[in-house]
Coordinates of C-alpha atoms in Angstrom, one line a residue:
M210 CA -16.7 24.2 35.7
P211 CA -15.3 20.7 35.4
D212 CA -12.7 19.4 37.9
F213 CA -9.3 19.2 36.2
D214 CA -6.3 17.3 37.7
A215 CA -4.1 20.1 36.3
S216 CA -4.0 23.8 36.9
L217 CA -5.7 26.2 34.5
A218 CA -2.3 27.5 33.5
E219 CA -1.1 23.9 32.7
I220 CA -4.2 23.2 30.7
L221 CA -3.8 26.4 28.6
I222 CA -0.1 26.0 28.0
T223 CA -0.7 22.3 27.1
A224 CA -3.4 23.3 24.6
L225 CA -1.3 26.0 23.0
L226 CA 1.8 23.9 22.5
A227 CA -0.2 20.9 21.3
Y228 CA -2.1 23.1 18.8
L229 CA 1.1 24.5 17.4
A230 CA 2.7 21.1 17.1
G231 CA -0.5 19.7 15.5
S232 CA -0.4 22.6 13.0
I233 CA 2.9 21.4 11.5
P234 CA 1.9 20.7 7.9
F235 CA 3.9 17.4 7.5
G236 CA 2.1 16.6 4.2
L237 CA 3.4 19.7 2.6
L238 CA 6.9 19.4 4.2
V239 CA 7.2 15.7 3.2
S240 CA 6.1 16.4 -0.4
R241 CA 8.7 19.1 -0.7
A242 CA 11.4 16.8 0.8
F243 CA 10.5 14.1 -1.8
G244 CA 10.4 16.6 -4.6
L245 CA 6.7 16.1 -5.2
P246 CA 4.0 18.6 -6.2
D247 CA 2.3 20.6 -3.5
P248 CA -0.6 18.3 -2.3
R249 CA -2.9 21.3 -2.0
S250 CA -2.7 21.6 -5.8
I251 CA -4.2 18.1 -6.5
G252 CA -7.0 15.9 -5.5
S253 CA -9.0 17.2 -2.5
G254 CA -6.5 20.0 -2.0
N255 CA -5.6 19.1 1.6
I256 CA -2.3 18.0 3.1
G257 CA -3.3 14.6 4.4
A258 CA -1.7 11.3 3.6
T259 CA -4.4 10.2 1.2
N260 CA -3.9 13.3 -0.9
V261 CA -0.1 12.9 -0.8
L262 CA -0.6 9.4 -2.1
R263 CA -2.2 11.0 -5.2
T264 CA 1.2 12.6 -6.0
G265 CA 2.3 9.0 -6.9
S266 CA 4.6 8.3 -3.9
R267 CA 3.6 5.6 -1.5
A268 CA 6.7 6.3 0.6
A269 CA 5.8 10.0 1.0
A270 CA 2.2 9.1 1.8
L271 CA 3.3 6.6 4.5
T272 CA 5.8 9.1 6.0
T273 CA 3.0 11.7 6.1
L274 CA 0.6 9.3 7.7
L275 CA 3.1 8.3 10.5
L276 CA 4.1 11.9 11.2
D277 CA 0.5 13.1 11.3
A278 CA -0.4 10.3 13.7
A279 CA 2.6 11.0 15.8
K280 CA 1.4 14.6 16.3
G281 CA -1.6 13.3 18.2
L282 CA 0.1 10.4 20.0
V283 CA 3.1 12.4 21.2
A284 CA 1.0 15.4 22.3
V285 CA -1.1 13.1 24.5
V286 CA 1.8 11.1 25.9
V287 CA 3.9 14.2 26.8
A288 CA 1.0 16.1 28.3
R289 CA 0.0 13.1 30.4
A290 CA 3.6 12.8 31.8
A291 CA 3.8 16.5 32.4
A292 CA 0.4 17.4 33.8
G293 CA -2.0 14.4 34.0
D294 CA -4.8 12.7 32.2
D295 CA -7.0 15.8 31.8
A296 CA -4.2 17.7 30.1
A297 CA -3.6 14.7 27.9
Q298 CA -7.1 14.9 26.6
V299 CA -6.8 18.6 26.0
A300 CA -3.5 18.0 24.2
G301 CA -5.0 15.4 21.9
L302 CA -7.9 17.6 21.0
A303 CA -5.6 20.6 20.4
A304 CA -3.2 18.7 18.2
F305 CA -6.1 17.3 16.2
L306 CA -7.6 20.8 15.8
G307 CA -4.2 22.1 14.9
H308 CA -4.0 19.6 12.0
V309 CA -7.4 20.5 10.7
F310 CA -7.0 24.3 11.2
S311 CA -3.3 24.9 10.8
V312 CA -2.1 28.3 11.9
W313 CA 0.9 27.9 9.6
L314 CA -1.5 27.5 6.6
G315 CA -4.0 30.2 7.3
F316 CA -6.2 27.9 9.4
R317 CA -6.5 25.3 6.7
G318 CA -5.0 21.9 6.9
G319 CA -5.8 18.2 6.6
K320 CA -9.0 16.3 7.5
G321 CA -7.7 15.1 10.8
V322 CA -7.9 11.4 10.5
A323 CA -4.3 10.3 11.1
T324 CA -3.9 12.8 14.0
L325 CA -7.2 11.5 15.4
L326 CA -6.0 7.9 15.3
G327 CA -2.7 8.9 17.0
A328 CA -4.5 10.9 19.7
L329 CA -7.0 8.0 20.3
T330 CA -4.1 5.6 20.7
G331 CA -2.6 7.9 23.3
F332 CA -5.9 8.2 25.1
G333 CA -6.1 4.4 25.3
A334 CA -4.5 1.6 23.3
L335 CA -7.7 -0.4 22.9
V336 CA -9.7 2.6 21.8
G337 CA -7.0 3.5 19.2
L338 CA -6.8 -0.1 18.0
A339 CA -10.6 -0.3 17.6
A340 CA -10.6 2.9 15.6
M341 CA -7.8 1.7 13.4
A342 CA -9.6 -1.7 12.8
A343 CA -12.8 0.2 11.9
W344 CA -10.8 2.3 9.4
L345 CA -8.9 -0.6 7.9
G346 CA -11.9 -2.9 7.7
T347 CA -14.0 -0.3 5.9
F348 CA -11.1 0.6 3.6
L349 CA -10.4 -3.0 2.6
V350 CA -14.0 -3.5 1.6
S351 CA -14.7 -0.1 0.0
R352 CA -11.3 1.3 -1.0
I353 CA -12.7 4.7 -0.1
S354 CA -10.6 6.6 2.3
S355 CA -13.2 9.2 3.3
L356 CA -15.8 6.5 4.1
S357 CA -13.3 4.7 6.2
A358 CA -12.5 7.8 8.2
L359 CA -16.2 8.6 8.8
V360 CA -16.9 5.0 10.0
A361 CA -13.8 5.1 12.3
A362 CA -14.8 8.5 13.8
A363 CA -18.5 7.5 14.2
V364 CA -17.9 4.3 16.1
T365 CA -15.2 5.6 18.4
P366 CA -17.4 7.3 21.1
A367 CA -19.4 4.1 21.3
V368 CA -16.3 2.0 21.5
A369 CA -14.9 4.2 24.3
L370 CA -18.2 3.7 26.3
L371 CA -18.2 0.0 25.7
L372 CA -14.6 -0.3 26.9
G373 CA -15.4 1.5 30.1
Q374 CA -13.7 4.7 29.0
G375 CA -16.6 7.0 29.6
Q376 CA -14.3 9.9 30.3
L377 CA -13.3 9.8 26.6
V378 CA -16.8 10.0 25.2
A379 CA -17.1 13.7 25.1
A380 CA -13.7 14.2 23.5
T381 CA -14.1 11.5 20.9
L382 CA -17.6 12.7 20.1
F383 CA -16.3 16.2 19.5
M384 CA -13.5 14.9 17.3
A385 CA -16.0 12.8 15.3
V386 CA -18.1 15.9 14.7
V387 CA -15.1 17.8 13.4
V388 CA -14.1 14.8 11.1
F389 CA -17.6 14.8 9.7
W390 CA -17.4 18.5 9.1
S391 CA -14.1 18.3 7.4
H392 CA -15.5 15.6 5.2
R393 CA -18.7 17.4 4.2
A394 CA -17.8 17.6 0.5
N395 CA -16.9 13.9 0.6
I396 CA -20.2 13.1 2.2
R397 CA -22.0 14.8 -0.6
R398 CA -20.1 12.8 -3.1
L399 CA -20.7 9.6 -1.2
I400 CA -24.4 10.2 -1.3
D401 CA -24.2 11.0 -5.0
G402 CA -22.1 7.9 -5.7
R403 CA -19.2 10.1 -7.0
E404 CA -16.6 9.6 -4.3
P405 CA -13.4 8.2 -5.9
R406 CA -11.7 5.0 -4.7
V407 CA -8.1 5.2 -3.8
T408 CA -5.8 4.2 -6.6
R409 CA -2.0 4.0 -6.3
K410 CA 0.6 5.0 -8.8
K411 CA 4.0 3.5 -8.9
P412 CA 6.5 5.4 -6.7

């Protein structure tokens, strides 16, 4: 059993609350608030910001992106203040899993990228910034959101190790595996050369 700096009860309560918060389907709620189609009915069929962008509203997509990232960041920050660093890591993981496997949507959700970036920023600012830089650099070159997400997730464990944040390697590696799993269809299309580039419609 690992040594935690919080009690088992604190860890379990933190995990549950963070999971429920991470499960909030902001992509769906924002789309409804903007009077847009259900994002699950278009594109990849998930509730993430990239798919919301396919509805034609950059404002809705940006709002979704920020709210989804906030789920991970706020979960980590609040858990750290309440119960310490170990609880913060658990909270980040739970919020991330809540987004991917939302209890409010029958354990379906988004692909976890924005919530991942938010949680990573909460874990450590440099780790989060490095992940964001990897995502942005890949996207500017390729214009492929899924490839950008995969690159960012893949490099994060190594970045954590290089930055002397070895305690984050296991968590970031687990999150990277889930991101790759959630992008399995995208990976097949990338291999076949059929993965679409992001195009933007006028709001």
